[in-house]
């Protein structure tokens, strides 16, 4: 069991990037968003990619269990916010962005009824195998029909190093999201840019991008 709250408290946030993810920029058009459309960012951390989405004119709705992460996001990006309690969540609101502080598995379809697309970087792959099944099933339940999902994964020999991030193969994506139309947009070995994996003697790290479509 990974203690994410503790990780945030200890500053063990090696996944965080201060720049926009290049795959989001490259493949955002595959989400076929309307101008001003709403994008759901599950397990968002303090992802700078949310700023990119806002700058493109989209609305963002997100969920994160660590209040520290959410508050860091607003403070570091100088965004004024308010907080309200609502059932199982503390809801952080600002212009065009709402972040639910709480457990992803407590979100329901009503929370996401206006969502047109989902951006998943570092979310599915943050979870061990049993939770990935639960996560994919819950995604299918809560996101509206017609939604497209931009999903970024890693695939490497899991026996050579422990997660997170966990290895998720193309076959696993297909089986987890069998209720979605699934298209792999890109996949390449990027071991040269992964010093932690190189040091552990991992033979390859494939980075894959998918577009899933909930019919
Ligand atoms: C590996 S980080 C990725 C964060 C972000 N997607 C990014 O790319 O920077 C995973 C995040 O998921 C959050 N998290 C894990 N399980 C969660 C859950 N069940 N509900 C809400 N947040 C969760 C953790 O606190 C952590 O911030």
mmCIF file of C-alpha atoms and ligand atoms in Angstrom:
data_model
loop_
_atom_site.group_PDB
_atom_site.id
_atom_site.type_symbol
_atom_site.label_atom_id
_atom_site.label_comp_id
_atom_site.label_asym_id
_atom_site.label_seq_id
_atom_site.Cartn_x
_atom_site.Cartn_y
_atom_site.Cartn_z
ATOM 1 C CA UNK A 1 0.000 0.000 0.000
ATOM 2 C CA UNK A 2 1.490 3.325 -1.116
ATOM 3 C CA UNK A 3 1.049 6.172 1.373
ATOM 4 C CA UNK A 4 0.615 9.108 -1.021
ATOM 5 C CA UNK A 5 -0.210 11.599 1.737
ATOM 6 C CA UNK A 6 3.102 10.761 3.409
ATOM 7 C CA UNK A 7 4.929 11.034 0.090
ATOM 8 C CA UNK A 8 3.634 14.575 -0.349
ATOM 9 C CA UNK A 9 4.554 15.439 3.247
ATOM 10 C CA UNK A 10 8.078 14.072 2.727
ATOM 11 C CA UNK A 11 8.514 15.847 -0.609
ATOM 12 C CA UNK A 12 8.915 12.471 -2.378
ATOM 13 C CA UNK A 13 7.302 13.708 -5.587
ATOM 14 C CA UNK A 14 9.838 12.662 -8.214
ATOM 15 C CA UNK A 15 7.076 12.287 -10.824
ATOM 16 C CA UNK A 16 6.259 16.018 -10.801
ATOM 17 C CA UNK A 17 7.442 18.094 -13.760
ATOM 18 C CA UNK A 18 7.674 21.889 -13.937
ATOM 19 C CA UNK A 19 7.042 21.843 -17.693
ATOM 20 C CA UNK A 20 4.068 20.783 -19.790
ATOM 21 C CA UNK A 21 4.141 17.154 -20.868
ATOM 22 C CA UNK A 22 5.142 17.058 -24.547
ATOM 23 C CA UNK A 23 2.686 14.221 -25.299
ATOM 24 C CA UNK A 24 -0.209 16.353 -24.053
ATOM 25 C CA UNK A 25 0.825 19.087 -26.482
ATOM 26 C CA UNK A 26 1.406 16.614 -29.338
ATOM 27 C CA UNK A 27 -1.848 14.674 -28.927
ATOM 28 C CA UNK A 28 -4.359 17.094 -27.388
ATOM 29 C CA UNK A 29 -6.200 17.322 -30.725
ATOM 30 C CA UNK A 30 -7.061 13.622 -30.543
ATOM 31 C CA UNK A 31 -9.422 14.540 -27.659
ATOM 32 C CA UNK A 32 -11.553 16.495 -30.169
ATOM 33 C CA UNK A 33 -12.499 19.038 -27.519
ATOM 34 C CA UNK A 34 -14.984 21.831 -28.172
ATOM 35 C CA UNK A 35 -13.748 25.369 -27.384
ATOM 36 C CA UNK A 36 -14.091 25.855 -23.625
ATOM 37 C CA UNK A 37 -14.666 22.118 -23.087
ATOM 38 C CA UNK A 38 -14.127 20.476 -19.710
ATOM 39 C CA UNK A 39 -11.220 18.113 -19.085
ATOM 40 C CA UNK A 40 -11.086 15.737 -16.120
ATOM 41 C CA UNK A 41 -7.630 15.134 -14.618
ATOM 42 C CA UNK A 42 -7.738 12.156 -12.225
ATOM 43 C CA UNK A 43 -5.079 11.830 -9.490
ATOM 44 C CA UNK A 44 -3.794 15.249 -10.536
ATOM 45 C CA UNK A 45 -1.091 15.954 -7.940
ATOM 46 C CA UNK A 46 0.010 19.532 -8.653
ATOM 47 C CA UNK A 47 0.414 18.823 -12.346
ATOM 48 C CA UNK A 48 1.536 21.772 -14.432
ATOM 49 C CA UNK A 49 -0.365 20.184 -17.338
ATOM 50 C CA UNK A 50 -3.542 21.622 -15.767
ATOM 51 C CA UNK A 51 -2.121 25.110 -16.408
ATOM 52 C CA UNK A 52 -1.560 24.189 -20.050
ATOM 53 C CA UNK A 53 -5.182 23.043 -20.361
ATOM 54 C CA UNK A 54 -6.412 26.288 -18.772
ATOM 55 C CA UNK A 55 -4.206 28.349 -21.103
ATOM 56 C CA UNK A 56 -5.781 26.569 -24.097
ATOM 57 C CA UNK A 57 -9.143 27.889 -22.870
ATOM 58 C CA UNK A 58 -10.428 24.602 -21.437
ATOM 59 C CA UNK A 59 -12.054 24.084 -18.054
ATOM 60 C CA UNK A 60 -10.442 21.631 -15.646
ATOM 61 C CA UNK A 61 -12.018 19.366 -13.076
ATOM 62 C CA UNK A 62 -9.647 17.180 -11.092
ATOM 63 C CA UNK A 63 -9.317 14.926 -8.069
ATOM 64 C CA UNK A 64 -6.400 14.490 -5.691
ATOM 65 C CA UNK A 65 -6.263 12.976 -2.194
ATOM 66 C CA UNK A 66 -3.502 15.263 -0.875
ATOM 67 C CA UNK A 67 -4.635 18.728 0.239
ATOM 68 C CA UNK A 68 -0.970 19.697 0.412
ATOM 69 C CA UNK A 69 -0.598 18.955 -3.323
ATOM 70 C CA UNK A 70 -3.697 20.942 -4.254
ATOM 71 C CA UNK A 71 -2.727 23.933 -2.153
ATOM 72 C CA UNK A 72 0.807 23.827 -3.601
ATOM 73 C CA UNK A 73 -0.720 23.849 -7.100
ATOM 74 C CA UNK A 74 -2.732 27.009 -6.409
ATOM 75 C CA UNK A 75 0.048 28.811 -4.528
ATOM 76 C CA UNK A 76 2.831 27.963 -6.987
ATOM 77 C CA UNK A 77 0.719 29.148 -9.923
ATOM 78 C CA UNK A 78 -0.566 32.236 -8.048
ATOM 79 C CA UNK A 79 -4.223 31.241 -8.497
ATOM 80 C CA UNK A 80 -6.746 32.513 -5.917
ATOM 81 C CA UNK A 81 -9.163 29.833 -4.712
ATOM 82 C CA UNK A 82 -11.962 29.110 -2.256
ATOM 83 C CA UNK A 83 -12.683 25.836 -0.434
ATOM 84 C CA UNK A 84 -16.047 24.292 0.447
ATOM 85 C CA UNK A 85 -16.948 21.047 2.175
ATOM 86 C CA UNK A 86 -19.230 18.772 0.140
ATOM 87 C CA UNK A 87 -19.977 15.282 1.437
ATOM 88 C CA UNK A 88 -16.753 13.277 1.179
ATOM 89 C CA UNK A 89 -14.723 16.043 -0.498
ATOM 90 C CA UNK A 90 -13.201 19.425 0.170
ATOM 91 C CA UNK A 91 -13.809 21.242 -3.080
ATOM 92 C CA UNK A 92 -11.223 23.790 -4.228
ATOM 93 C CA UNK A 93 -12.690 26.264 -6.715
ATOM 94 C CA UNK A 94 -11.008 28.898 -8.867
ATOM 95 C CA UNK A 95 -11.650 30.425 -12.303
ATOM 96 C CA UNK A 96 -12.291 27.542 -14.731
ATOM 97 C CA UNK A 97 -10.828 24.933 -12.378
ATOM 98 C CA UNK A 98 -12.290 22.777 -9.620
ATOM 99 C CA UNK A 99 -10.240 20.225 -7.693
ATOM 100 C CA UNK A 100 -11.929 17.661 -5.464
ATOM 101 C CA UNK A 101 -9.752 16.779 -2.490
ATOM 102 C CA UNK A 102 -10.539 13.193 -1.564
ATOM 103 C CA UNK A 103 -10.619 9.674 -2.938
ATOM 104 C CA UNK A 104 -11.067 9.146 -6.678
ATOM 105 C CA UNK A 105 -13.282 6.147 -5.903
ATOM 106 C CA UNK A 106 -15.792 8.438 -4.121
ATOM 107 C CA UNK A 107 -16.454 10.475 -7.292
ATOM 108 C CA UNK A 108 -19.678 9.669 -9.111
ATOM 109 C CA UNK A 109 -21.151 10.396 -12.542
ATOM 110 C CA UNK A 110 -22.890 13.559 -11.287
ATOM 111 C CA UNK A 111 -19.528 15.131 -10.402
ATOM 112 C CA UNK A 112 -18.322 14.612 -13.986
ATOM 113 C CA UNK A 113 -21.520 15.129 -15.974
ATOM 114 C CA UNK A 114 -20.057 18.045 -18.000
ATOM 115 C CA UNK A 115 -16.723 16.408 -18.767
ATOM 116 C CA UNK A 116 -15.785 15.985 -22.455
ATOM 117 C CA UNK A 117 -12.318 14.481 -22.083
ATOM 118 C CA UNK A 118 -9.922 12.913 -19.604
ATOM 119 C CA UNK A 119 -6.168 13.395 -19.309
ATOM 120 C CA UNK A 120 -4.360 10.596 -17.493
ATOM 121 C CA UNK A 121 -0.632 11.032 -17.014
ATOM 122 C CA UNK A 122 0.900 9.205 -14.055
ATOM 123 C CA UNK A 123 -2.503 8.158 -12.699
ATOM 124 C CA UNK A 124 -3.303 4.621 -13.922
ATOM 125 C CA UNK A 125 0.395 3.744 -13.716
ATOM 126 C CA UNK A 126 0.570 5.026 -10.118
ATOM 127 C CA UNK A 127 -1.645 2.128 -9.048
ATOM 128 C CA UNK A 128 -0.811 -1.547 -8.384
ATOM 129 C CA UNK A 129 -2.537 -4.211 -10.529
ATOM 130 C CA UNK A 130 -5.625 -4.796 -8.352
ATOM 131 C CA UNK A 131 -6.343 -1.064 -8.059
ATOM 132 C CA UNK A 132 -5.820 -0.563 -11.806
ATOM 133 C CA UNK A 133 -8.749 -2.886 -12.453
ATOM 134 C CA UNK A 134 -10.896 -0.972 -9.953
ATOM 135 C CA UNK A 135 -9.732 2.374 -11.422
ATOM 136 C CA UNK A 136 -10.611 1.411 -15.008
ATOM 137 C CA UNK A 137 -14.017 0.036 -13.989
ATOM 138 C CA UNK A 138 -14.752 3.184 -11.978
ATOM 139 C CA UNK A 139 -13.633 5.423 -14.903
ATOM 140 C CA UNK A 140 -16.096 3.645 -17.146
ATOM 141 C CA UNK A 141 -18.868 4.203 -14.583
ATOM 142 C CA UNK A 142 -18.279 7.904 -13.900
ATOM 143 C CA UNK A 143 -17.243 9.486 -17.211
ATOM 144 C CA UNK A 144 -19.954 10.437 -19.701
ATOM 145 C CA UNK A 145 -20.483 8.527 -22.950
ATOM 146 C CA UNK A 146 -18.675 10.134 -25.868
ATOM 147 C CA UNK A 147 -15.701 11.112 -23.678
ATOM 148 C CA UNK A 148 -12.198 10.600 -25.017
ATOM 149 C CA UNK A 149 -9.266 9.767 -22.740
ATOM 150 C CA UNK A 150 -5.638 10.642 -23.448
ATOM 151 C CA UNK A 151 -3.732 7.972 -21.515
ATOM 152 C CA UNK A 152 0.049 7.914 -21.025
ATOM 153 C CA UNK A 153 1.651 4.685 -19.815
ATOM 154 C CA UNK A 154 5.024 3.060 -19.240
ATOM 155 C CA UNK A 155 5.835 -0.541 -20.067
ATOM 156 C CA UNK A 156 9.029 -2.205 -18.784
ATOM 157 C CA UNK A 157 10.012 -5.575 -17.290
ATOM 158 C CA UNK A 158 8.304 -5.309 -13.889
ATOM 159 C CA UNK A 159 10.556 -8.077 -12.486
ATOM 160 C CA UNK A 160 13.589 -5.770 -12.905
ATOM 161 C CA UNK A 161 12.333 -2.858 -10.729
ATOM 162 C CA UNK A 162 9.393 -2.120 -8.422
ATOM 163 C CA UNK A 163 6.710 0.511 -9.097
ATOM 164 C CA UNK A 164 5.342 3.065 -8.849
ATOM 165 C CA UNK A 165 5.240 3.942 -11.654
ATOM 166 C CA UNK A 166 3.986 0.459 -12.546
ATOM 167 C CA UNK A 167 4.401 -1.230 -15.898
ATOM 168 C CA UNK A 168 1.211 -1.442 -17.972
ATOM 169 C CA UNK A 169 1.370 -3.262 -21.318
ATOM 170 C CA UNK A 170 -0.727 -2.585 -24.417
ATOM 171 C CA UNK A 171 -2.566 -5.862 -23.768
ATOM 172 C CA UNK A 172 -3.413 -4.741 -20.229
ATOM 173 C CA UNK A 173 -4.722 -1.373 -21.480
ATOM 174 C CA UNK A 174 -6.946 -3.266 -23.942
ATOM 175 C CA UNK A 175 -8.302 -5.546 -21.255
ATOM 176 C CA UNK A 176 -8.732 -2.852 -18.566
ATOM 177 C CA UNK A 177 -10.591 -0.548 -20.933
ATOM 178 C CA UNK A 178 -12.521 -3.131 -22.916
ATOM 179 C CA UNK A 179 -15.632 -0.936 -22.728
ATOM 180 C CA UNK A 180 -13.750 1.742 -24.694
ATOM 181 C CA UNK A 181 -12.547 1.957 -28.284
ATOM 182 C CA UNK A 182 -8.776 1.947 -27.867
ATOM 183 C CA UNK A 183 -6.152 3.352 -30.203
ATOM 184 C CA UNK A 184 -2.424 3.400 -29.499
ATOM 185 C CA UNK A 185 -1.129 6.716 -30.853
ATOM 186 C CA UNK A 186 2.562 6.225 -30.150
ATOM 187 C CA UNK A 187 4.982 3.857 -28.437
ATOM 188 C CA UNK A 188 8.780 4.054 -28.208
ATOM 189 C CA UNK A 189 11.628 2.857 -26.020
ATOM 190 C CA UNK A 190 12.910 5.837 -23.993
ATOM 191 C CA UNK A 191 15.375 4.087 -21.672
ATOM 192 C CA UNK A 192 18.048 6.692 -22.587
ATOM 193 C CA UNK A 193 16.039 9.363 -20.735
ATOM 194 C CA UNK A 194 15.341 7.229 -17.640
ATOM 195 C CA UNK A 195 18.466 7.223 -15.415
ATOM 196 C CA UNK A 196 16.664 5.521 -12.482
ATOM 197 C CA UNK A 197 15.699 2.586 -14.713
ATOM 198 C CA UNK A 198 19.142 2.463 -16.351
ATOM 199 C CA UNK A 199 20.817 2.313 -12.929
ATOM 200 C CA UNK A 200 18.572 -0.612 -11.949
ATOM 201 C CA UNK A 201 19.591 -2.462 -15.146
ATOM 202 C CA UNK A 202 16.111 -2.312 -16.691
ATOM 203 C CA UNK A 203 16.345 -3.412 -20.336
ATOM 204 C CA UNK A 204 13.708 -1.119 -21.872
ATOM 205 C CA UNK A 205 11.098 1.491 -20.933
ATOM 206 C CA UNK A 206 8.392 1.893 -23.546
ATOM 207 C CA UNK A 207 6.387 5.102 -23.309
ATOM 208 C CA UNK A 208 2.981 4.744 -24.885
ATOM 209 C CA UNK A 209 0.148 7.158 -25.590
ATOM 210 C CA UNK A 210 -3.415 5.980 -26.161
ATOM 211 C CA UNK A 211 -6.687 7.592 -27.102
ATOM 212 C CA UNK A 212 -9.655 5.766 -25.566
ATOM 213 C CA UNK A 213 -13.202 6.559 -26.576
ATOM 214 C CA UNK A 214 -16.178 5.715 -24.384
ATOM 215 C CA UNK A 215 -19.035 4.935 -26.777
HETATM 216 C C1 LIG B 1 2.299 9.604 -9.473
HETATM 217 S S1 LIG B 1 1.333 10.933 -8.901
HETATM 218 C C2 LIG B 1 0.872 11.681 -10.444
HETATM 219 C C3 LIG B 1 0.299 13.047 -10.296
HETATM 220 C C4 LIG B 1 -0.073 13.737 -11.630
HETATM 221 N N1 LIG B 1 -0.977 12.963 -12.427
HETATM 222 C C5 LIG B 1 1.152 14.123 -12.408
HETATM 223 O O1 LIG B 1 1.308 13.697 -13.549
HETATM 224 O O2 LIG B 1 1.972 14.889 -11.869
HETATM 225 C C6 LIG B 1 -0.147 10.137 -8.353
HETATM 226 C C7 LIG B 1 -1.057 11.050 -7.556
HETATM 227 O O3 LIG B 1 -2.272 10.380 -7.275
HETATM 228 C C8 LIG B 1 -2.725 10.717 -5.976
HETATM 229 N N2 LIG B 1 -3.630 9.616 -5.583
HETATM 230 C C9 LIG B 1 -3.300 8.312 -5.430
HETATM 231 N N3 LIG B 1 -4.394 7.578 -5.159
HETATM 232 C C10 LIG B 1 -5.457 8.439 -5.149
HETATM 233 C C11 LIG B 1 -6.864 8.270 -4.954
HETATM 234 N N4 LIG B 1 -7.406 7.074 -4.688
HETATM 235 N N5 LIG B 1 -7.655 9.362 -5.008
HETATM 236 C C12 LIG B 1 -7.119 10.599 -5.269
HETATM 237 N N6 LIG B 1 -5.795 10.807 -5.471
HETATM 238 C C13 LIG B 1 -4.975 9.741 -5.417
HETATM 239 C C14 LIG B 1 -1.443 10.853 -5.170
HETATM 240 O O4 LIG B 1 -1.578 11.644 -4.020
HETATM 241 C C15 LIG B 1 -0.496 11.480 -6.206
HETATM 242 O O5 LIG B 1 -0.522 12.883 -6.137
#
